Short mmCIF file of C-alpha atoms in Angstrom, two decimals:
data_model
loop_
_atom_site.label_atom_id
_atom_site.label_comp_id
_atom_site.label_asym_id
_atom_site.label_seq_id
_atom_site.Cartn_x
_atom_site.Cartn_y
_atom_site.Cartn_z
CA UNK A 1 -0.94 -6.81 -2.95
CA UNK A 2 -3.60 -5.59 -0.68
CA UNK A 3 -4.42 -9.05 0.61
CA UNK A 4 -1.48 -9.86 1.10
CA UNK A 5 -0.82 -6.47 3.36
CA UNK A 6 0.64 -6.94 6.16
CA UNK A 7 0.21 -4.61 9.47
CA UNK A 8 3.93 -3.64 10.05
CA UNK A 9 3.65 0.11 10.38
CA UNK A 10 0.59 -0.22 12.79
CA UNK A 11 3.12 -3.03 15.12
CA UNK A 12 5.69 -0.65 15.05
CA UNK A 13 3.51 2.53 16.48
CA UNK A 14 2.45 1.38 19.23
CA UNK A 15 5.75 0.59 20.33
CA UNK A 16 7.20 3.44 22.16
CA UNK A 17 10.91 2.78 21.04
CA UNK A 18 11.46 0.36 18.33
CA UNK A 19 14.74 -1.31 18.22
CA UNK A 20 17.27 -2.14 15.46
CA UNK A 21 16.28 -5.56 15.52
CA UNK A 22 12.26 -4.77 15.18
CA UNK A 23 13.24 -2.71 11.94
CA UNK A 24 15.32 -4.97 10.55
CA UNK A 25 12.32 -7.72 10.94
CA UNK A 26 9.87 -5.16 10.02
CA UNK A 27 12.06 -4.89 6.40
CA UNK A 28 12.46 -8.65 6.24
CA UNK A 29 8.73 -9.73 6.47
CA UNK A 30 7.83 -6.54 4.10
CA UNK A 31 10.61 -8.03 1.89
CA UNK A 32 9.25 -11.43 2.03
CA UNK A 33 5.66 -10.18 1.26
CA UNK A 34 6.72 -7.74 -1.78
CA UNK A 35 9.27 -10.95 -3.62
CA UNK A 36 6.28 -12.68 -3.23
CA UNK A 37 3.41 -10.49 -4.35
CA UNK A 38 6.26 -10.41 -7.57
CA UNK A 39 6.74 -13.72 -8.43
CA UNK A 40 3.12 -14.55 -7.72
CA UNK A 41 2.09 -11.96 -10.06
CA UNK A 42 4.57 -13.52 -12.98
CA UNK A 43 2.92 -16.91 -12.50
CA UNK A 44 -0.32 -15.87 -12.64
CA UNK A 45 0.75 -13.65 -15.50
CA UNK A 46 0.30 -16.27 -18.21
CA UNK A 47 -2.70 -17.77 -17.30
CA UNK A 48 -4.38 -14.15 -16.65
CA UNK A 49 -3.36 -13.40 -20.69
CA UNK A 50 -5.11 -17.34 -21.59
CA UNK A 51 -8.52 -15.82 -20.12
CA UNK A 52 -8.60 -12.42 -20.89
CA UNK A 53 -7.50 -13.68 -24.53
CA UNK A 54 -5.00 -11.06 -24.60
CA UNK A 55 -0.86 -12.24 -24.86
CA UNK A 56 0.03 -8.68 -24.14
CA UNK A 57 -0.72 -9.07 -20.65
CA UNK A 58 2.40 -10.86 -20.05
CA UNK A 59 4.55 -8.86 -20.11
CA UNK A 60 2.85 -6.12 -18.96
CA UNK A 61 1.96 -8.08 -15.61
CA UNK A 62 5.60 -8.94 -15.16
CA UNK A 63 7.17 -5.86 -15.36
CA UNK A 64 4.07 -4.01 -13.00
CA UNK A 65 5.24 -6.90 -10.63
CA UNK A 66 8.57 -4.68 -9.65
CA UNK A 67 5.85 -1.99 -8.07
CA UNK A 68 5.17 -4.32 -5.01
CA UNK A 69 8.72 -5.19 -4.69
CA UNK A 70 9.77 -1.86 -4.25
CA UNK A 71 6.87 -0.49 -1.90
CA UNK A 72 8.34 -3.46 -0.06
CA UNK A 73 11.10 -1.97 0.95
CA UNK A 74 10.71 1.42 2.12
CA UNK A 75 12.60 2.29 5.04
CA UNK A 76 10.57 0.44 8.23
CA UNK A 77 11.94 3.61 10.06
CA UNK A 78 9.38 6.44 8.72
CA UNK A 79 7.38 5.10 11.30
CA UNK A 80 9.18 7.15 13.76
CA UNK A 81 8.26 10.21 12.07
CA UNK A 82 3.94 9.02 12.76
CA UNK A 83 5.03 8.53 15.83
CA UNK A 84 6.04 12.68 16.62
CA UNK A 85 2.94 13.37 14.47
CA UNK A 86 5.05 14.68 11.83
CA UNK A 87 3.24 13.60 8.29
CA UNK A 88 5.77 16.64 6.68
CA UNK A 89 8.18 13.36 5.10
CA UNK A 90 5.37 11.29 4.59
CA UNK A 91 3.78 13.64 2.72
CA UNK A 92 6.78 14.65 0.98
CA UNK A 93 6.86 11.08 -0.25
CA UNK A 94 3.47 10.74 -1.22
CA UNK A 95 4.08 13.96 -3.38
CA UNK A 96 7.70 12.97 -4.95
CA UNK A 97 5.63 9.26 -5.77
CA UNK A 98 3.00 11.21 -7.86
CA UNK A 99 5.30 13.46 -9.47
CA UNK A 100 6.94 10.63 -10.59
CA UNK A 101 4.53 8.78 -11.71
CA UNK A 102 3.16 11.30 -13.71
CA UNK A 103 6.55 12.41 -15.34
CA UNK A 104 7.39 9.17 -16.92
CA UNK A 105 3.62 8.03 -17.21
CA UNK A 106 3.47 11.20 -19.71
CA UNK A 107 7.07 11.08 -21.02
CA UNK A 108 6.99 7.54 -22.47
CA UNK A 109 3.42 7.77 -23.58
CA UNK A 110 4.30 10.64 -25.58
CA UNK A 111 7.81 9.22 -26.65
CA UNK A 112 5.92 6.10 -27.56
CA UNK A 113 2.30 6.50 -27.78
CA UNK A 114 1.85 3.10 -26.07
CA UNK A 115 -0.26 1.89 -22.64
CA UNK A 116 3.11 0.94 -21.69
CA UNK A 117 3.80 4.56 -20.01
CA UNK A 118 1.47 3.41 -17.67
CA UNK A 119 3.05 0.40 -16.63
CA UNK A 120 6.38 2.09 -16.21
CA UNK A 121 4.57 5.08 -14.18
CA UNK A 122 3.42 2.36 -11.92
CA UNK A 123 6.76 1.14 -11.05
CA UNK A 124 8.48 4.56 -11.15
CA UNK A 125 6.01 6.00 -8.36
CA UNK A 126 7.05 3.54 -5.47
CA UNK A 127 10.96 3.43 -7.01
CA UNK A 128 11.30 6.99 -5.99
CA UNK A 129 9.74 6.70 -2.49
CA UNK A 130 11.45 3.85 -1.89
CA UNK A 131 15.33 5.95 -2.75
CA UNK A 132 14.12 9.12 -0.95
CA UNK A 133 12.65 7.11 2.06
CA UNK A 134 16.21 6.37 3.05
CA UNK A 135 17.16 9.56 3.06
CA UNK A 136 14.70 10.97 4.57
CA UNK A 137 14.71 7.73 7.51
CA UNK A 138 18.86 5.94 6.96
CA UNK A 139 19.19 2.60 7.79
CA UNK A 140 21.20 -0.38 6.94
CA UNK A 141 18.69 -2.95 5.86
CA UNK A 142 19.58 -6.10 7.26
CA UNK A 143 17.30 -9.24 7.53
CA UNK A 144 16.29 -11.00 10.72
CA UNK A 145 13.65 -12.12 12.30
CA UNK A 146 14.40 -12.01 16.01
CA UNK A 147 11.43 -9.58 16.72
CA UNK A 148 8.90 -11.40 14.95
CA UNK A 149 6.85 -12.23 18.32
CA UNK A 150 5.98 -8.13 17.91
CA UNK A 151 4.28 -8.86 15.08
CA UNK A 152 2.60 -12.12 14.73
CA UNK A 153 -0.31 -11.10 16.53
CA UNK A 154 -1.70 -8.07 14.41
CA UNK A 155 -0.61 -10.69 11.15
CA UNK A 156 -2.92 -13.26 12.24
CA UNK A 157 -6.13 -11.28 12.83
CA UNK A 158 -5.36 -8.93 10.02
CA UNK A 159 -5.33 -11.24 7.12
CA UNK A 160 -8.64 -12.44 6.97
CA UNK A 161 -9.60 -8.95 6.94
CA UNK A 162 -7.78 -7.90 4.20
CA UNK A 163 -8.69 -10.72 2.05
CA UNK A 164 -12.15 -10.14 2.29
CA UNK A 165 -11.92 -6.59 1.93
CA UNK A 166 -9.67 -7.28 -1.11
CA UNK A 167 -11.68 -9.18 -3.17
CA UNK A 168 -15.14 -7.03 -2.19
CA UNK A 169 -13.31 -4.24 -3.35
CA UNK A 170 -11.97 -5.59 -6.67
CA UNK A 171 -14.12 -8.18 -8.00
CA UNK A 172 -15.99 -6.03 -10.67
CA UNK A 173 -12.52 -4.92 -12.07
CA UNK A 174 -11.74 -9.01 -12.18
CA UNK A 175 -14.56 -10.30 -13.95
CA UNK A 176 -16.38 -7.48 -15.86
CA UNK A 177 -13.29 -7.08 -18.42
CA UNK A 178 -14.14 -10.42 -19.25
CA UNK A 179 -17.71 -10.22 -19.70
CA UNK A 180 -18.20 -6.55 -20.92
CA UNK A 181 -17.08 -4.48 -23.73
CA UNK A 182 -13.89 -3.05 -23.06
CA UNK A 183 -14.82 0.97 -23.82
CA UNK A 184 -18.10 -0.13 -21.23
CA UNK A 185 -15.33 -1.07 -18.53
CA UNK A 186 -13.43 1.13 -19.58
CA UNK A 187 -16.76 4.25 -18.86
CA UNK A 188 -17.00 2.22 -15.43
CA UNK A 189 -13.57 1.84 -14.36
CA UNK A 190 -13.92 5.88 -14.93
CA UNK A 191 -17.21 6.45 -13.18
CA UNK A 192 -15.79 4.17 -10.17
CA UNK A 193 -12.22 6.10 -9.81
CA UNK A 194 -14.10 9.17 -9.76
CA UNK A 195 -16.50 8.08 -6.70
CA UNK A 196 -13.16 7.02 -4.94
CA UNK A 197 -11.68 10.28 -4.87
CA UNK A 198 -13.27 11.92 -1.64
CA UNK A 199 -12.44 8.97 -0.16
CA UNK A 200 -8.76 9.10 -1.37
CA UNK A 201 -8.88 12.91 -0.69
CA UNK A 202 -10.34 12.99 2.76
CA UNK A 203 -10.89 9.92 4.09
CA UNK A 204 -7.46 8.05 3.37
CA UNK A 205 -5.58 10.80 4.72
CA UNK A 206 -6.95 10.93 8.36
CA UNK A 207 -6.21 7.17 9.14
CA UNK A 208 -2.21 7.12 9.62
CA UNK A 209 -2.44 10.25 11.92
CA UNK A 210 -5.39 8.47 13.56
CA UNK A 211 -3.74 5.34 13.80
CA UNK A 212 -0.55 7.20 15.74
CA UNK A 213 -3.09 8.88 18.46
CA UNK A 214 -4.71 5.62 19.06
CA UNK A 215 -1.68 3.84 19.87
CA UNK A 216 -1.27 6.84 22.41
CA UNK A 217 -4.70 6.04 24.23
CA UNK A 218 -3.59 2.88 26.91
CA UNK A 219 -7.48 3.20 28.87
CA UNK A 220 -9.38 0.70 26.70
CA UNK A 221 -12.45 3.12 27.85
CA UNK A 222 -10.50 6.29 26.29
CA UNK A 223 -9.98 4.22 23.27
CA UNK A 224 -13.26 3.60 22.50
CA UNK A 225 -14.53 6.66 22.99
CA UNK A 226 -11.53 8.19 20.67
CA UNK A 227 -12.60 5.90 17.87
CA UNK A 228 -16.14 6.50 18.26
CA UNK A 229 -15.09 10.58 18.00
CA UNK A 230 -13.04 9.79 15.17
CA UNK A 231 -15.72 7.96 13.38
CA UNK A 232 -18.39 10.63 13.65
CA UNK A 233 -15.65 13.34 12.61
CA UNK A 234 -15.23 11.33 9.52
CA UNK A 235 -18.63 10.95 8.32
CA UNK A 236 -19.20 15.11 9.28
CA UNK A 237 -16.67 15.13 6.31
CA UNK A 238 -17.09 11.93 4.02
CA UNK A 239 -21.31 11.84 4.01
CA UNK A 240 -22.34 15.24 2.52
CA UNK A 241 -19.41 14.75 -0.41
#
């Protein structure tokens, strides 16, 4: 899912006034991205349970497949909202995902003491943003992709990006399941989340507010001294934690 990200939200900021039309292609490329992160993931699902030597992944890779498919389709038009600077909805979201996600994580893990309440949390978090999204942002999704010269440009450059970002940042969750104990992944995978967190908490934060004043900086000189401000800023924050 996160190589295959695509930059839609960034295209749409730094246009002033999106039109119908760039939504509508906005929710057809995300749509064409998430069905295919989903049945991508149920191929691979099989072969992924032959290596690991474990059949139960199956199923439980198919039905974590949905969560892609529904971030997919969030309404393109929250965008407006980073636009005004106002993160209230966004955050809103963020919160009613988590909440979520916890709620049936916990409910069928204790209704069923299986790992499968966390496969259903998984898909419940992004199911909820996506429902609340569109009432927070209506639209009538429609597909099209008239407006697709607005975004080809950020897809190109982006891609190589994320696919080398991607892998560097989940490799050792690939291949040390495979190679390792389970309980010593398991100690890492622990170890690892918890080092995350200030990013997650700080860090992660600060770069869709960022990303809506940069789109508001047209000097190419103001630019680059607003990302050089922003990048100091960040490590004042992100170094000493």
């Amino acid at each position: 899912e996160a190589i295959l990200d695509l930059p839609l939200t960034q295209a749409l900021v730094r246009i002033p006034s999106p039109s119908e039309r760039m939504f509508a292609t906005a929710f057809t490329l995300s749509l064409m991205r998430g069905t295919a992160i989903s049945l991508l993931m149920i191929v691979v699902a099989w072969p992924m349970a032959l290596f690991y030597n474990d059949p139960r992944l199956f199923p439980l890779v198919a039905v974590i497949s949905i969560a892609p498919a529904m971030r997919s389709v969030i309404s393109p038009r929250m965008v407006l909202f980073m636009q005004r600077f106002d993160f209230r909805r966004e955050f809103a979201l963020d919160l009613l995902a988590k909440g979520a996600t916890l709620i049936f994580s916990v409910g069928v893990v204790l209704a069923t003491d299986s790992y499968w309440g966390l496969a259903i949390g998984a898909v419940a978090g992004p199911t909820t943003s996506t429902i609340v999204s569109y009432f927070f942002a209506p639209m009538r999704p429609r597909l099209s992709l008239s407006e697709w010269k607005h975004f080809q440009d950020m897809v190109g450059w982006n891609t190589v990006s994320q696919v080398l970002n991607s892998l560097n940042w989940q490799m050792d969750r690939l291949m040390l399941p495979r190679f390792t104990s389970l309980s010593t992944y398991g100690a890492f995978s622990v170890a690892d989340n918890l080092a995350g967190i200030p990013y997650q908490t700080f860090v992660g934060p600060l770069m869709r507010p960022l990303m809506a004043a940069f789109s508001n900086v047209g000097d190419r000189g103001q630019q680059i001294t607003a990302y050089l401000k922003a990048t100091n800023a960040i490590m004042v924050v992100a170094a000493p934690i």
